[in-house]
Amino acid sequence: MLPIPFNTLPQLALKPKNLRKGEVLFRQSDPPSFLYFLRTGHIQLLRHTEAGDGIVIHNAYGGQTFAEASLFSGNYHCDAVACEASELIAMSKIQILKTMRQNSLFAFALSARFAGEIQTHRRRLELRSIKNASQRVYAAVADGLLTGSVITMAAEIGLTHEATYRALSQLTKEGRLVKTRRGRYHVSSTKVSTTG
Amino acid sequence: MLPIPFNTLPQLALKPKNLRKGEVLFRQSDPPSFLYFLRTGHIQLLRHTEAGDGIVIHNAYGGQTFAEASLFSGNYHCDAVACEASELIAMSKIQILKTMRQNSLFAFALSARFAGEIQTHRRRLELRSIKNASQRVYAAVADGLLTGSVITMAAEIGLTHEATYRALSQLTKEGRLVKTRRGRYHVSSTKVSTTG
DNA sequence: TTCATCATATGATTGAAATCATATGGAAGC
DNA sequence: GCTTCCATATGATTTCAATCATATGATGAA
């Protein structure tokens, strides 16, 4: 149930935890003892400016891990608050570090996981750099982001769902995408001529 | 000169490489033998759709590493092309994996580096989710992104430099930022009253 | 079957950032 | 000193996505 390689951790390293909406998971100043896997819900990580403004560092949703950096740090770098009721699994920092030391395969797998996340994040960032809505949607579909609903993808790529629907429609008209059924599209395999 | 922990690798693991503008560093199909540190220049990582459209996966600039995921993969996931003349250091995949196995401190440090990158990327992504230009600029300054030129930061956060200058100006007028000198700003430490 | 609900889809209008234009400040070179 | 060049800064206009509105298709519950 946990993502690789956390699924190989001993039970004693894991501690289920449930939060009600609004509950605080940890504070910036807390010594970090856990890395978290969020099964369901929504956790927001926040920092605060000198003036007290909260700045969202990250929104974690079901299926994601967070606070990885705390593994190697003496304090959390932000506050974590449950925006919705959330089910988590707390994974012991000490146990993870111990496992890394004792089992180089685990260390490899952890690095592999991190490297994969870096790659994914870079792709997402590059996607967000595409200003034009149609091109962004095309790149997103090409990247395999349209697996669930269009609304979900729209949120992922930073567009409104209306703009995304319009882009999907236009790209289909242009022949760059193929609509297989309502709400399902894939990239066309044939080159679109630019001269008409 | 190399970032931690790559600076501890033996010389035999490193190989300087220079590319002219337009030269290909590797292709998607190539078996990955190296992870790269880009000293100067600009390398673009691209994938291609079935229709042949190139999709930019990542733009790497001086001081950055890339192709980390290739450490744990049987092929590169994209093509790498030099957009400008570039100086690189190729770091042997085999040597890095070997060092990880033999030296758990190196493995720790590598994971720490990766974890830090993940954190940074998530912050950047969250920043890009802020629609309003002023708020995005405020968050960026609060995040310490205004170290070099405003133009550099503007590119980082996905705004034009004009929009960024306007936002800086407005935030200063509002008292949320303090302008120390031309092109230098920091967050105000005093709470701005909303009632006037 | 009917109704409710939500995702999909598209039209009309608005608004904010992009674009285009212009001016100033400051550093580097002559 | 003067000149060149570029970052900073702001004004005017345009463009495109956000917003607001409405309609349809699909799914599930009553």
PDB file of N, CA, C and O (backbone and C1' of nucleotides) in Angstrom, chain B residues 131 150-151 162 165-166 169 179 182 185, chain D residues 6-12 17-19:
ATOM      1  N   LYS B 131      -2.204  32.766  -9.099  1.00  0.00           N
ATOM      2  CA  LYS B 131      -2.621  33.419 -10.342  1.00  0.00           C
ATOM      3  C   LYS B 131      -2.248  34.892 -10.357  1.00  0.00           C
ATOM      4  O   LYS B 131      -1.718  35.399 -11.338  1.00  0.00           O
ATOM      5  N   VAL B 150      15.968  41.290 -11.373  1.00  0.00           N
ATOM      6  CA  VAL B 150      14.516  41.129 -11.403  1.00  0.00           C
ATOM      7  C   VAL B 150      14.126  40.299 -12.619  1.00  0.00           C
ATOM      8  O   VAL B 150      13.222  39.464 -12.559  1.00  0.00           O
ATOM      9  N   ILE B 151      14.826  40.517 -13.713  1.00  0.00           N
ATOM     10  CA  ILE B 151      14.557  39.791 -14.953  1.00  0.00           C
ATOM     11  C   ILE B 151      14.725  38.288 -14.750  1.00  0.00           C
ATOM     12  O   ILE B 151      13.912  37.487 -15.208  1.00  0.00           O
ATOM     13  N   GLU B 162       8.137  43.081 -17.063  1.00  0.00           N
ATOM     14  CA  GLU B 162       7.264  44.248 -16.879  1.00  0.00           C
ATOM     15  C   GLU B 162       6.245  44.004 -15.769  1.00  0.00           C
ATOM     16  O   GLU B 162       6.088  44.827 -14.864  1.00  0.00           O
ATOM     17  N   TYR B 165       8.012  44.027 -12.419  1.00  0.00           N
ATOM     18  CA  TYR B 165       8.343  45.381 -11.957  1.00  0.00           C
ATOM     19  C   TYR B 165       7.103  46.082 -11.409  1.00  0.00           C
ATOM     20  O   TYR B 165       7.136  46.712 -10.360  1.00  0.00           O
ATOM     21  N   ARG B 166       6.002  45.958 -12.148  1.00  0.00           N
ATOM     22  CA  ARG B 166       4.754  46.580 -11.706  1.00  0.00           C
ATOM     23  C   ARG B 166       4.330  46.033 -10.349  1.00  0.00           C
ATOM     24  O   ARG B 166       3.942  46.788  -9.450  1.00  0.00           O
ATOM     25  N   SER B 169       6.513  47.328  -7.600  1.00  0.00           N
ATOM     26  CA  SER B 169       6.154  48.713  -7.359  1.00  0.00           C
ATOM     27  C   SER B 169       4.883  48.806  -6.509  1.00  0.00           C
ATOM     28  O   SER B 169       4.822  49.542  -5.514  1.00  0.00           O
ATOM     29  N   LYS B 179      11.666  48.622  -0.466  1.00  0.00           N
ATOM     30  CA  LYS B 179      12.683  48.777  -1.514  1.00  0.00           C
ATOM     31  C   LYS B 179      13.927  49.351  -0.875  1.00  0.00           C
ATOM     32  O   LYS B 179      13.908  50.462  -0.349  1.00  0.00           O
ATOM     33  N   ARG B 182      17.514  50.402  -5.895  1.00  0.00           N
ATOM     34  CA  ARG B 182      17.076  50.044  -7.254  1.00  0.00           C
ATOM     35  C   ARG B 182      17.219  48.543  -7.487  1.00  0.00           C
ATOM     36  O   ARG B 182      18.316  47.989  -7.430  1.00  0.00           O
ATOM     37  N   TYR B 185      14.558  44.444  -3.107  1.00  0.00           N
ATOM     38  CA  TYR B 185      13.370  44.510  -2.260  1.00  0.00           C
ATOM     39  C   TYR B 185      13.435  43.399  -1.231  1.00  0.00           C
ATOM     40  O   TYR B 185      14.061  42.374  -1.459  1.00  0.00           O
TER      41      TYR B 185
ATOM     42  P    DC D   6      23.732  45.142 -24.246  1.00  0.00           P
ATOM     43  O5'  DC D   6      22.999  44.885 -22.861  1.00  0.00           O
ATOM     44  C5'  DC D   6      23.775  44.752 -21.670  1.00  0.00           C
ATOM     45  C4'  DC D   6      22.971  45.266 -20.499  1.00  0.00           C
ATOM     46  C3'  DC D   6      21.547  44.700 -20.417  1.00  0.00           C
ATOM     47  O3'  DC D   6      21.376  44.156 -19.126  1.00  0.00           O
ATOM     48  C1'  DC D   6      21.549  47.021 -20.088  1.00  0.00           C
ATOM     49  P    DA D   7      20.193  43.141 -18.832  1.00  0.00           P
ATOM     50  O5'  DA D   7      19.678  43.602 -17.397  1.00  0.00           O
ATOM     51  C5'  DA D   7      20.626  43.913 -16.382  1.00  0.00           C
ATOM     52  C4'  DA D   7      19.996  44.874 -15.397  1.00  0.00           C
ATOM     53  C3'  DA D   7      18.594  44.483 -14.947  1.00  0.00           C
ATOM     54  O3'  DA D   7      18.488  44.647 -13.538  1.00  0.00           O
ATOM     55  C1'  DA D   7      18.539  46.645 -15.941  1.00  0.00           C
ATOM     56  P    DT D   8      17.091  44.442 -12.788  1.00  0.00           P
ATOM     57  O5'  DT D   8      16.438  45.895 -12.806  1.00  0.00           O
ATOM     58  C5'  DT D   8      17.116  46.960 -12.156  1.00  0.00           C
ATOM     59  C4'  DT D   8      16.338  48.249 -12.314  1.00  0.00           C
ATOM     60  C3'  DT D   8      14.887  48.196 -11.832  1.00  0.00           C
ATOM     61  O3'  DT D   8      14.670  49.230 -10.893  1.00  0.00           O
ATOM     62  C1'  DT D   8      15.011  49.147 -13.989  1.00  0.00           C
ATOM     63  P    DA D   9      13.355  49.232  -9.982  1.00  0.00           P
ATOM     64  O5'  DA D   9      12.296  49.967 -10.902  1.00  0.00           O
ATOM     65  C5'  DA D   9      12.494  51.355 -11.211  1.00  0.00           C
ATOM     66  C4'  DA D   9      11.523  51.799 -12.267  1.00  0.00           C
ATOM     67  C3'  DA D   9      10.065  51.407 -12.049  1.00  0.00           C
ATOM     68  O3'  DA D   9       9.377  52.544 -11.566  1.00  0.00           O
ATOM     69  C1'  DA D   9      10.707  51.364 -14.346  1.00  0.00           C
ATOM     70  P    DT D  10       7.876  52.470 -11.093  1.00  0.00           P
ATOM     71  O5'  DT D  10       7.078  52.893 -12.427  1.00  0.00           O
ATOM     72  C5'  DT D  10       7.406  54.121 -13.054  1.00  0.00           C
ATOM     73  C4'  DT D  10       6.657  54.237 -14.366  1.00  0.00           C
ATOM     74  C3'  DT D  10       5.171  53.877 -14.318  1.00  0.00           C
ATOM     75  O3'  DT D  10       4.440  54.872 -14.990  1.00  0.00           O
ATOM     76  C1'  DT D  10       6.187  52.784 -16.090  1.00  0.00           C
ATOM     77  P    DG D  11       2.883  55.055 -14.804  1.00  0.00           P
ATOM     78  O5'  DG D  11       2.414  55.438 -16.279  1.00  0.00           O
ATOM     79  C5'  DG D  11       3.194  56.301 -17.099  1.00  0.00           C
ATOM     80  C4'  DG D  11       2.771  56.151 -18.552  1.00  0.00           C
ATOM     81  C3'  DG D  11       1.280  55.883 -18.740  1.00  0.00           C
ATOM     82  O3'  DG D  11       0.796  56.610 -19.875  1.00  0.00           O
ATOM     83  C1'  DG D  11       2.527  54.130 -19.718  1.00  0.00           C
ATOM     84  P    DA D  12      -0.733  56.494 -20.357  1.00  0.00           P
ATOM     85  O5'  DA D  12      -0.643  55.429 -21.540  1.00  0.00           O
ATOM     86  C5'  DA D  12       0.129  55.720 -22.709  1.00  0.00           C
ATOM     87  C4'  DA D  12      -0.275  54.782 -23.838  1.00  0.00           C
ATOM     88  C3'  DA D  12      -1.786  54.579 -24.006  1.00  0.00           C
ATOM     89  O3'  DA D  12      -2.058  54.491 -25.404  1.00  0.00           O
ATOM     90  C1'  DA D  12      -0.750  52.490 -23.528  1.00  0.00           C
ATOM     91  P    DA D  17      -5.007  31.396 -23.734  1.00  0.00           P
ATOM     92  O5'  DA D  17      -5.391  31.087 -22.223  1.00  0.00           O
ATOM     93  C5'  DA D  17      -4.586  31.639 -21.198  1.00  0.00           C
ATOM     94  C4'  DA D  17      -5.454  32.177 -20.089  1.00  0.00           C
ATOM     95  C3'  DA D  17      -6.409  31.166 -19.475  1.00  0.00           C
ATOM     96  O3'  DA D  17      -6.317  31.278 -18.063  1.00  0.00           O
ATOM     97  C1'  DA D  17      -7.612  33.080 -20.139  1.00  0.00           C
ATOM     98  P    DA D  18      -7.249  30.411 -17.076  1.00  0.00           P
ATOM     99  O5'  DA D  18      -8.207  31.522 -16.447  1.00  0.00           O
ATOM    100  C5'  DA D  18      -7.617  32.628 -15.784  1.00  0.00           C
ATOM    101  C4'  DA D  18      -8.696  33.507 -15.181  1.00  0.00           C
ATOM    102  C3'  DA D  18      -9.722  32.778 -14.331  1.00  0.00           C
ATOM    103  O3'  DA D  18     -10.031  33.580 -13.195  1.00  0.00           O
ATOM    104  C1'  DA D  18     -10.815  33.793 -16.179  1.00  0.00           C
ATOM    105  P    DT D  19     -11.036  33.039 -12.064  1.00  0.00           P
ATOM    106  O5'  DT D  19     -12.457  33.589 -12.515  1.00  0.00           O
ATOM    107  C5'  DT D  19     -12.607  34.990 -12.771  1.00  0.00           C
ATOM    108  C4'  DT D  19     -13.967  35.255 -13.384  1.00  0.00           C
ATOM    109  C3'  DT D  19     -15.146  34.548 -12.696  1.00  0.00           C
ATOM    110  O3'  DT D  19     -16.047  35.539 -12.241  1.00  0.00           O
ATOM    111  C1'  DT D  19     -15.281  34.377 -15.049  1.00  0.00           C
TER     112       DT D  19
END
